[in-house]
Amino acid sequence: MRRRHGFPPRKGENHPCGEFVPTGKFGRMFPKLPAFTPSVESLTDLGKAMSESTESPEGDNEKVPAGFTYLGQFVDHDITFDTTALQEIIVDPLAIRNFRTPMLDLDSIYGSGPDAQPYLYQLEDPDLFLIGTTNEQPGGGDPTIPTKLPNDIPRASSTLGIIGDPRNDENLIVAQMHVAFLKFHNKVVQGIRDGSIKLNHSTDKSVFEQARELVIWHYQWIVLFDFLGRIIDREQLEIVLKGGRRFFLFKEQPFIPVEFSVAAYRLGHSMVRGVYDYNRVFTNVPREVEGRTIPAATLRLLFLFTAKSGELGDFANIPIPSDWIIDCNTFAKLRG
């Protein structure tokens, strides 16, 4: 039986409400406040209000490109990555201890590094990530696009993704975002080697560590100054970045506040769209091309390009067909 999204064996969301419960992987910013427990009916009404009723929703927020919904999901997977041993999961079912630090350090991409997890990297050149290729079969939308292109996450023969965090293979957009980070790292490695990327300081770090550091810095900049600047009030963001008005206090180690992970950050679910203008082949409307019906890139369809969906049977769409490579220009405002 496959587990549904958001219901893994251990999540930390059942963290006790008590004020004196120790923090660990998850904790509370406001432990003295009573827990908010809305009725099932209220939550159902909220969910219905968040659903799109039309293919072209009214009131679309043009300041937040569609891709930022899934960047938010990618960030969530990065800051809540949990590598606790099975035995510790059993003895600590509430997940309040033995967590990795909730930092923007791309654990979901790098895992534990090429020495500890060599299967994530190229065997002949472990400074570089392994990149998967698209399907050997032509796509059903545009069969003229070449097959076996380097545009999928690497996969085992079972079709499961060989990546640092399996949650990044939950839907096609996040998986393609994962591929983008793999390619970005590899490009930075090549730039350091050939001198096209100039470092402003001398270092004894390996090429891999230098590349990893640069990629993480760029990622952190994107989150702080692009992503957060779009989804929260900029004035409040500036106050926090300048060191003022801090509510997040901890005694031993930083933790993920449940007020954030289970409440505030769930705003991302309200940003999900029912259909996407995915690329030039699969748009937000179905089309007839040379007697073939090309379906719209619906949210449900984007969840079928993963071995975790359990709905494909023979996994005919994994690896992804070449005509399902993402067009990033439709998900973010890219600068030339």
mmCIF file of C-alpha atoms in Angstrom:
data_model
loop_
_atom_site.group_PDB
_atom_site.id
_atom_site.type_symbol
_atom_site.label_atom_id
_atom_site.label_comp_id
_atom_site.label_asym_id
_atom_site.label_seq_id
_atom_site.Cartn_x
_atom_site.Cartn_y
_atom_site.Cartn_z
ATOM 1 C CA MET A 1 0.000 0.000 0.000
ATOM 2 C CA ARG A 2 1.502 3.311 -1.074
ATOM 3 C CA ARG A 3 1.525 6.196 1.373
ATOM 4 C CA ARG A 4 -0.240 9.418 0.499
ATOM 5 C CA HIS A 5 1.634 12.699 0.290
ATOM 6 C CA GLY A 6 1.954 14.257 3.728
ATOM 7 C CA PHE A 7 1.521 10.968 5.581
ATOM 8 C CA PRO A 8 4.983 9.410 5.904
ATOM 9 C CA PRO A 9 5.837 7.105 8.825
ATOM 10 C CA ARG A 10 7.152 10.051 10.783
ATOM 11 C CA LYS A 11 6.527 13.733 10.268
ATOM 12 C CA GLY A 12 6.708 15.440 13.653
ATOM 13 C CA GLU A 13 3.312 17.057 13.198
ATOM 14 C CA ASN A 14 1.872 15.254 16.239
ATOM 15 C CA HIS A 15 4.284 17.086 18.496
ATOM 16 C CA PRO A 16 2.588 17.411 21.944
ATOM 17 C CA CYS A 17 0.987 20.724 22.782
ATOM 18 C CA GLY A 18 2.528 20.898 26.246
ATOM 19 C CA GLU A 19 4.651 23.888 27.182
ATOM 20 C CA PHE A 20 7.396 21.782 28.777
ATOM 21 C CA VAL A 21 7.860 19.178 26.063
ATOM 22 C CA PRO A 22 11.474 19.298 24.815
ATOM 23 C CA THR A 23 12.085 20.579 21.299
ATOM 24 C CA GLY A 24 13.903 18.466 18.777
ATOM 25 C CA LYS A 25 13.217 18.128 15.082
ATOM 26 C CA PHE A 26 10.016 20.105 15.698
ATOM 27 C CA GLY A 27 9.089 22.537 18.464
ATOM 28 C CA ARG A 28 6.739 25.398 19.286
ATOM 29 C CA MET A 29 7.325 29.131 19.075
ATOM 30 C CA PHE A 30 4.321 29.865 21.282
ATOM 31 C CA PRO A 31 3.959 26.841 23.593
ATOM 32 C CA LYS A 32 1.628 28.644 26.026
ATOM 33 C CA LEU A 33 -1.034 29.302 23.433
ATOM 34 C CA PRO A 34 -3.844 26.731 23.141
ATOM 35 C CA ALA A 35 -3.824 24.647 19.987
ATOM 36 C CA PHE A 36 -6.145 25.703 17.188
ATOM 37 C CA THR A 37 -8.502 22.805 16.477
ATOM 38 C CA PRO A 38 -10.987 23.697 13.735
ATOM 39 C CA SER A 39 -13.825 21.374 12.825
ATOM 40 C CA VAL A 40 -13.589 18.953 9.925
ATOM 41 C CA GLU A 41 -16.409 20.855 8.234
ATOM 42 C CA SER A 42 -14.460 24.126 8.440
ATOM 43 C CA LEU A 43 -11.373 22.525 6.966
ATOM 44 C CA THR A 44 -13.452 20.978 4.182
ATOM 45 C CA ASP A 45 -14.949 24.364 3.326
ATOM 46 C CA LEU A 46 -11.474 25.909 3.307
ATOM 47 C CA GLY A 47 -10.203 23.232 0.950
ATOM 48 C CA LYS A 48 -13.087 23.780 -1.438
ATOM 49 C CA ALA A 49 -12.456 27.525 -1.419
ATOM 50 C CA MET A 50 -8.840 26.905 -2.408
ATOM 51 C CA SER A 51 -9.726 24.746 -5.424
ATOM 52 C CA GLU A 52 -9.831 26.231 -8.901
ATOM 53 C CA SER A 53 -13.212 25.997 -10.548
ATOM 54 C CA THR A 54 -12.031 27.182 -13.963
ATOM 55 C CA GLU A 55 -8.972 26.646 -16.126
ATOM 56 C CA SER A 56 -8.212 30.384 -16.065
ATOM 57 C CA PRO A 57 -8.712 31.455 -12.441
ATOM 58 C CA GLU A 58 -9.772 34.993 -11.723
ATOM 59 C CA GLY A 59 -7.546 37.092 -9.504
ATOM 60 C CA ASP A 60 -4.346 35.327 -10.512
ATOM 61 C CA ASN A 61 -1.364 36.839 -8.678
ATOM 62 C CA GLU A 62 0.987 37.870 -11.475
ATOM 63 C CA LYS A 63 3.702 38.791 -8.961
ATOM 64 C CA VAL A 64 4.106 35.140 -7.970
ATOM 65 C CA PRO A 65 4.976 32.968 -10.979
ATOM 66 C CA ALA A 66 3.571 29.423 -10.936
ATOM 67 C CA GLY A 67 6.971 27.861 -10.287
ATOM 68 C CA PHE A 68 7.274 29.488 -6.874
ATOM 69 C CA THR A 69 4.603 27.133 -5.540
ATOM 70 C CA TYR A 70 6.947 24.229 -6.176
ATOM 71 C CA LEU A 71 10.054 26.100 -5.138
ATOM 72 C CA GLY A 72 8.262 26.392 -1.802
ATOM 73 C CA GLN A 73 7.736 22.629 -1.771
ATOM 74 C CA PHE A 74 11.391 22.098 -2.668
ATOM 75 C CA VAL A 75 12.444 24.349 0.240
ATOM 76 C CA ASP A 76 10.143 22.434 2.578
ATOM 77 C CA HIS A 77 11.817 19.169 1.649
ATOM 78 C CA ASP A 78 15.239 20.742 2.157
ATOM 79 C CA ILE A 79 14.663 22.124 5.661
ATOM 80 C CA THR A 80 12.783 19.099 7.001
ATOM 81 C CA PHE A 81 15.044 16.363 5.639
ATOM 82 C CA ASP A 82 15.182 13.534 8.187
ATOM 83 C CA THR A 83 17.767 10.743 8.142
ATOM 84 C CA THR A 84 16.989 9.251 11.530
ATOM 85 C CA ALA A 85 17.768 5.539 11.782
ATOM 86 C CA LEU A 86 14.857 3.096 11.704
ATOM 87 C CA GLN A 87 15.388 2.002 15.308
ATOM 88 C CA GLU A 88 15.262 5.625 16.499
ATOM 89 C CA ILE A 89 12.045 6.188 14.539
ATOM 90 C CA ILE A 90 10.515 3.296 16.426
ATOM 91 C CA VAL A 91 11.496 4.610 19.851
ATOM 92 C CA ASP A 92 10.741 8.243 18.985
ATOM 93 C CA PRO A 93 7.483 8.153 16.982
ATOM 94 C CA LEU A 94 6.748 11.839 17.636
ATOM 95 C CA ALA A 95 9.996 12.831 15.907
ATOM 96 C CA ILE A 96 11.087 15.329 18.542
ATOM 97 C CA ARG A 97 14.746 14.270 18.606
ATOM 98 C CA ASN A 98 17.595 13.271 16.295
ATOM 99 C CA PHE A 99 16.926 15.722 13.475
ATOM 100 C CA ARG A 100 19.207 17.436 11.011
ATOM 101 C CA THR A 101 19.519 21.197 11.357
ATOM 102 C CA PRO A 102 16.737 23.098 9.534
ATOM 103 C CA MET A 103 19.075 25.121 7.347
ATOM 104 C CA LEU A 104 19.004 26.032 3.678
ATOM 105 C CA ASP A 105 21.915 23.739 2.848
ATOM 106 C CA LEU A 106 20.435 21.598 0.051
ATOM 107 C CA ASP A 107 20.521 18.304 1.942
ATOM 108 C CA SER A 108 17.866 17.088 -0.460
ATOM 109 C CA ILE A 109 20.299 17.551 -3.344
ATOM 110 C CA TYR A 110 23.703 16.679 -1.904
ATOM 111 C CA GLY A 111 22.657 14.003 0.572
ATOM 112 C CA SER A 112 25.706 13.089 2.645
ATOM 113 C CA GLY A 113 28.145 13.769 -0.204
ATOM 114 C CA PRO A 114 29.982 11.612 -2.746
ATOM 115 C CA ASP A 115 31.933 9.654 -0.139
ATOM 116 C CA ALA A 116 28.914 8.513 1.874
ATOM 117 C CA GLN A 117 26.385 8.315 -0.983
ATOM 118 C CA PRO A 118 28.415 7.691 -4.156
ATOM 119 C CA TYR A 119 25.345 6.449 -6.051
ATOM 120 C CA LEU A 120 24.156 10.066 -6.355
ATOM 121 C CA TYR A 121 27.276 11.023 -8.293
ATOM 122 C CA GLN A 122 29.075 10.009 -11.465
ATOM 123 C CA LEU A 123 31.277 6.996 -10.864
ATOM 124 C CA GLU A 124 34.123 8.237 -13.080
ATOM 125 C CA ASP A 125 33.908 11.809 -11.772
ATOM 126 C CA PRO A 126 32.356 12.042 -8.277
ATOM 127 C CA ASP A 127 32.510 15.850 -8.297
ATOM 128 C CA LEU A 128 29.557 15.706 -10.709
ATOM 129 C CA PHE A 129 25.995 14.577 -10.109
ATOM 130 C CA LEU A 130 24.497 11.681 -11.987
ATOM 131 C CA ILE A 131 21.834 12.910 -14.445
ATOM 132 C CA GLY A 132 19.089 10.674 -15.799
ATOM 133 C CA THR A 133 17.881 10.596 -19.392
ATOM 134 C CA THR A 134 14.395 10.848 -20.820
ATOM 135 C CA ASN A 135 12.455 7.866 -22.129
ATOM 136 C CA GLU A 136 13.695 5.765 -25.033
ATOM 137 C CA GLN A 137 10.224 5.973 -26.550
ATOM 138 C CA PRO A 138 9.035 9.135 -28.349
ATOM 139 C CA GLY A 139 6.520 11.256 -26.500
ATOM 140 C CA GLY A 140 2.843 11.147 -27.338
ATOM 141 C CA GLY A 141 2.572 14.919 -27.590
ATOM 142 C CA ASP A 142 5.441 15.618 -29.992
ATOM 143 C CA PRO A 143 7.214 12.436 -31.153
ATOM 144 C CA THR A 144 9.730 14.476 -33.194
ATOM 145 C CA ILE A 145 11.660 15.563 -30.071
ATOM 146 C CA PRO A 146 14.817 13.419 -29.689
ATOM 147 C CA THR A 147 14.719 10.692 -27.057
ATOM 148 C CA LYS A 148 17.168 9.909 -24.221
ATOM 149 C CA LEU A 149 17.967 13.538 -23.417
ATOM 150 C CA PRO A 150 19.732 14.357 -20.093
ATOM 151 C CA ASN A 151 16.641 15.851 -18.477
ATOM 152 C CA ASP A 152 15.340 13.471 -15.822
ATOM 153 C CA ILE A 153 16.436 12.533 -12.340
ATOM 154 C CA PRO A 154 18.591 9.387 -12.319
ATOM 155 C CA ARG A 155 16.505 6.266 -11.770
ATOM 156 C CA ALA A 156 17.028 2.681 -10.689
ATOM 157 C CA SER A 157 15.718 -0.191 -12.811
ATOM 158 C CA SER A 158 12.611 -0.126 -10.595
ATOM 159 C CA THR A 159 12.045 3.473 -11.851
ATOM 160 C CA LEU A 160 12.489 4.934 -8.349
ATOM 161 C CA GLY A 161 14.559 8.113 -8.340
ATOM 162 C CA ILE A 162 18.147 7.928 -7.107
ATOM 163 C CA ILE A 163 18.161 11.260 -5.295
ATOM 164 C CA GLY A 164 18.985 12.707 -1.894
ATOM 165 C CA ASP A 165 15.336 13.062 -0.892
ATOM 166 C CA PRO A 166 12.699 10.767 -2.454
ATOM 167 C CA ARG A 167 9.992 13.391 -1.837
ATOM 168 C CA ASN A 168 11.441 15.393 -4.737
ATOM 169 C CA ASP A 169 10.029 12.746 -7.047
ATOM 170 C CA GLU A 170 6.451 13.340 -5.894
ATOM 171 C CA ASN A 171 5.417 15.368 -8.922
ATOM 172 C CA LEU A 172 6.985 16.306 -12.218
ATOM 173 C CA ILE A 173 7.562 20.006 -11.495
ATOM 174 C CA VAL A 174 9.519 19.373 -8.289
ATOM 175 C CA ALA A 175 11.442 16.555 -9.980
ATOM 176 C CA GLN A 176 12.416 18.852 -12.854
ATOM 177 C CA MET A 177 13.437 21.508 -10.317
ATOM 178 C CA HIS A 178 15.656 18.890 -8.689
ATOM 179 C CA VAL A 179 17.239 18.193 -12.098
ATOM 180 C CA ALA A 180 17.883 21.937 -12.521
ATOM 181 C CA PHE A 181 19.889 22.015 -9.284
ATOM 182 C CA LEU A 182 21.862 18.921 -10.314
ATOM 183 C CA LYS A 183 22.729 20.583 -13.618
ATOM 184 C CA PHE A 184 23.551 23.880 -11.932
ATOM 185 C CA HIS A 185 26.054 22.174 -9.647
ATOM 186 C CA ASN A 186 27.667 20.337 -12.560
ATOM 187 C CA LYS A 187 27.932 23.588 -14.519
ATOM 188 C CA VAL A 188 29.601 25.320 -11.564
ATOM 189 C CA VAL A 189 32.108 22.469 -11.245
ATOM 190 C CA GLN A 190 32.987 22.811 -14.923
ATOM 191 C CA GLY A 191 33.296 26.601 -14.543
ATOM 192 C CA ILE A 192 35.708 26.280 -11.607
ATOM 193 C CA ARG A 193 37.794 23.766 -13.524
ATOM 194 C CA ASP A 194 38.063 25.742 -16.752
ATOM 195 C CA GLY A 195 38.469 29.106 -15.018
ATOM 196 C CA SER A 196 35.269 30.667 -16.342
ATOM 197 C CA ILE A 197 34.098 31.016 -12.720
ATOM 198 C CA LYS A 198 36.546 33.240 -10.867
ATOM 199 C CA LEU A 199 36.715 32.905 -7.096
ATOM 200 C CA ASN A 200 37.500 36.061 -5.151
ATOM 201 C CA HIS A 201 39.433 34.238 -2.467
ATOM 202 C CA SER A 202 42.025 31.520 -2.181
ATOM 203 C CA THR A 203 40.904 28.259 -0.635
ATOM 204 C CA ASP A 204 42.122 24.778 0.155
ATOM 205 C CA LYS A 205 38.677 23.314 -0.459
ATOM 206 C CA SER A 206 38.156 20.710 -3.158
ATOM 207 C CA VAL A 207 36.423 21.607 -6.403
ATOM 208 C CA PHE A 208 33.321 19.777 -5.175
ATOM 209 C CA GLU A 209 33.188 21.747 -1.920
ATOM 210 C CA GLN A 210 33.750 25.037 -3.725
ATOM 211 C CA ALA A 211 30.944 24.261 -6.166
ATOM 212 C CA ARG A 212 28.613 23.114 -3.403
ATOM 213 C CA GLU A 213 29.261 26.327 -1.472
ATOM 214 C CA LEU A 214 28.536 28.525 -4.488
ATOM 215 C CA VAL A 215 25.341 26.625 -5.336
ATOM 216 C CA ILE A 216 24.079 26.887 -1.749
ATOM 217 C CA TRP A 217 24.844 30.625 -1.643
ATOM 218 C CA HIS A 218 22.845 31.183 -4.835
ATOM 219 C CA TYR A 219 20.004 29.053 -3.496
ATOM 220 C CA GLN A 220 19.941 30.974 -0.207
ATOM 221 C CA TRP A 221 19.907 34.280 -2.087
ATOM 222 C CA ILE A 222 16.944 33.095 -4.189
ATOM 223 C CA VAL A 223 14.986 32.072 -1.092
ATOM 224 C CA LEU A 224 15.715 35.232 0.903
ATOM 225 C CA PHE A 225 15.474 37.907 -1.749
ATOM 226 C CA ASP A 226 13.202 36.471 -4.446
ATOM 227 C CA PHE A 227 10.961 33.764 -2.998
ATOM 228 C CA LEU A 228 10.256 35.311 0.427
ATOM 229 C CA GLY A 229 10.003 38.772 -1.110
ATOM 230 C CA ARG A 230 7.080 37.553 -3.197
ATOM 231 C CA ILE A 231 5.055 35.565 -0.676
ATOM 232 C CA ILE A 232 5.310 37.710 2.472
ATOM 233 C CA ASP A 233 5.175 41.419 3.211
ATOM 234 C CA ARG A 234 8.481 42.982 2.128
ATOM 235 C CA GLU A 235 8.485 45.426 5.018
ATOM 236 C CA GLN A 236 8.254 42.595 7.531
ATOM 237 C CA LEU A 237 10.975 40.701 5.669
ATOM 238 C CA GLU A 238 13.323 43.682 5.874
ATOM 239 C CA ILE A 239 12.672 44.011 9.610
ATOM 240 C CA VAL A 240 13.622 40.371 10.204
ATOM 241 C CA LEU A 241 16.679 40.474 7.927
ATOM 242 C CA LYS A 242 17.954 43.532 9.778
ATOM 243 C CA GLY A 243 17.721 41.711 13.094
ATOM 244 C CA GLY A 244 14.539 43.124 14.566
ATOM 245 C CA ARG A 245 11.290 41.657 15.909
ATOM 246 C CA ARG A 246 12.332 38.067 16.543
ATOM 247 C CA PHE A 247 9.880 35.538 17.969
ATOM 248 C CA PHE A 248 11.874 32.405 17.158
ATOM 249 C CA LEU A 249 13.925 31.682 20.272
ATOM 250 C CA PHE A 250 15.599 28.382 21.131
ATOM 251 C CA LYS A 251 17.735 27.115 24.006
ATOM 252 C CA GLU A 252 19.881 24.382 22.458
ATOM 253 C CA GLN A 253 19.475 23.928 18.704
ATOM 254 C CA PRO A 254 17.246 25.597 16.125
ATOM 255 C CA PHE A 255 14.117 23.627 15.307
ATOM 256 C CA ILE A 256 11.240 23.748 12.869
ATOM 257 C CA PRO A 257 8.317 25.538 14.588
ATOM 258 C CA VAL A 258 5.066 23.625 14.130
ATOM 259 C CA GLU A 259 3.294 26.992 13.877
ATOM 260 C CA PHE A 260 5.301 27.437 10.674
ATOM 261 C CA SER A 261 5.373 23.927 9.209
ATOM 262 C CA VAL A 262 1.805 22.871 10.005
ATOM 263 C CA ALA A 263 0.092 26.266 9.714
ATOM 264 C CA ALA A 264 1.755 29.287 8.106
ATOM 265 C CA TYR A 265 3.746 27.485 5.411
ATOM 266 C CA ARG A 266 0.653 25.602 4.286
ATOM 267 C CA LEU A 267 -0.212 28.727 2.316
ATOM 268 C CA GLY A 268 1.563 26.921 -0.505
ATOM 269 C CA HIS A 269 -1.414 24.622 -0.920
ATOM 270 C CA SER A 270 -3.571 27.632 -1.783
ATOM 271 C CA MET A 271 -1.105 28.506 -4.562
ATOM 272 C CA VAL A 272 -1.516 25.202 -6.415
ATOM 273 C CA ARG A 273 -3.221 25.489 -9.786
ATOM 274 C CA GLY A 274 -5.476 22.944 -11.418
ATOM 275 C CA VAL A 275 -3.686 23.183 -14.772
ATOM 276 C CA TYR A 276 -0.372 24.612 -16.013
ATOM 277 C CA ASP A 277 1.104 26.069 -19.162
ATOM 278 C CA TYR A 278 3.893 23.500 -18.867
ATOM 279 C CA ASN A 279 5.798 23.765 -22.166
ATOM 280 C CA ARG A 280 5.139 24.385 -25.847
ATOM 281 C CA VAL A 281 3.648 20.896 -26.263
ATOM 282 C CA PHE A 282 1.515 20.601 -23.130
ATOM 283 C CA THR A 283 -0.237 23.866 -22.322
ATOM 284 C CA ASN A 284 -3.104 24.810 -20.034
ATOM 285 C CA VAL A 285 -5.724 23.737 -22.590
ATOM 286 C CA PRO A 286 -6.181 20.482 -24.557
ATOM 287 C CA ARG A 287 -5.320 20.758 -28.243
ATOM 288 C CA GLU A 288 -5.920 18.823 -31.459
ATOM 289 C CA VAL A 289 -2.740 18.352 -33.511
ATOM 290 C CA GLU A 290 -2.721 16.220 -36.664
ATOM 291 C CA GLY A 291 -5.602 14.112 -35.479
ATOM 292 C CA ARG A 292 -4.139 13.605 -31.992
ATOM 293 C CA THR A 293 -5.554 15.044 -28.797
ATOM 294 C CA ILE A 294 -2.818 16.572 -26.654
ATOM 295 C CA PRO A 295 -4.155 16.867 -23.107
ATOM 296 C CA ALA A 296 -3.708 19.889 -20.912
ATOM 297 C CA ALA A 297 -1.003 19.734 -18.249
ATOM 298 C CA THR A 298 -3.355 19.179 -15.336
ATOM 299 C CA LEU A 299 -2.158 18.846 -11.764
ATOM 300 C CA ARG A 300 -3.237 15.200 -11.688
ATOM 301 C CA LEU A 301 -1.277 14.453 -14.849
ATOM 302 C CA LEU A 302 1.893 15.991 -13.381
ATOM 303 C CA PHE A 303 1.672 13.548 -10.470
ATOM 304 C CA LEU A 304 1.701 10.530 -12.776
ATOM 305 C CA PHE A 305 5.343 10.986 -13.815
ATOM 306 C CA THR A 306 6.679 9.357 -10.677
ATOM 307 C CA ALA A 307 7.202 5.771 -9.640
ATOM 308 C CA LYS A 308 5.569 6.695 -6.323
ATOM 309 C CA SER A 309 2.143 7.444 -7.773
ATOM 310 C CA GLY A 310 1.102 3.819 -8.059
ATOM 311 C CA GLU A 311 -1.335 4.672 -10.860
ATOM 312 C CA LEU A 312 0.656 3.967 -14.012
ATOM 313 C CA GLY A 313 0.781 0.194 -13.895
ATOM 314 C CA ASP A 314 3.656 -0.442 -16.305
ATOM 315 C CA PHE A 315 5.243 2.964 -15.587
ATOM 316 C CA ALA A 316 4.975 3.859 -19.268
ATOM 317 C CA ASN A 317 5.819 7.509 -18.582
ATOM 318 C CA ILE A 318 8.968 6.843 -16.521
ATOM 319 C CA PRO A 319 11.572 8.031 -17.308
ATOM 320 C CA ILE A 320 9.691 11.069 -18.576
ATOM 321 C CA PRO A 321 9.158 11.369 -22.333
ATOM 322 C CA SER A 322 11.245 14.105 -23.940
ATOM 323 C CA ASP A 323 8.178 16.208 -24.698
ATOM 324 C CA TRP A 324 7.591 16.541 -20.947
ATOM 325 C CA ILE A 325 10.841 18.389 -20.236
ATOM 326 C CA ILE A 326 9.888 21.527 -18.330
ATOM 327 C CA ASP A 327 10.041 24.977 -19.928
ATOM 328 C CA CYS A 328 11.266 27.118 -17.030
ATOM 329 C CA ASN A 329 10.242 30.302 -18.840
ATOM 330 C CA THR A 330 6.595 29.468 -18.172
ATOM 331 C CA PHE A 331 7.207 29.009 -14.428
ATOM 332 C CA ALA A 332 9.522 31.911 -13.569
ATOM 333 C CA LYS A 333 10.548 35.272 -14.945
ATOM 334 C CA LEU A 334 14.045 34.493 -16.119
ATOM 335 C CA ARG A 335 16.612 37.146 -16.873
ATOM 336 C CA GLY A 336 18.710 36.897 -19.984
#
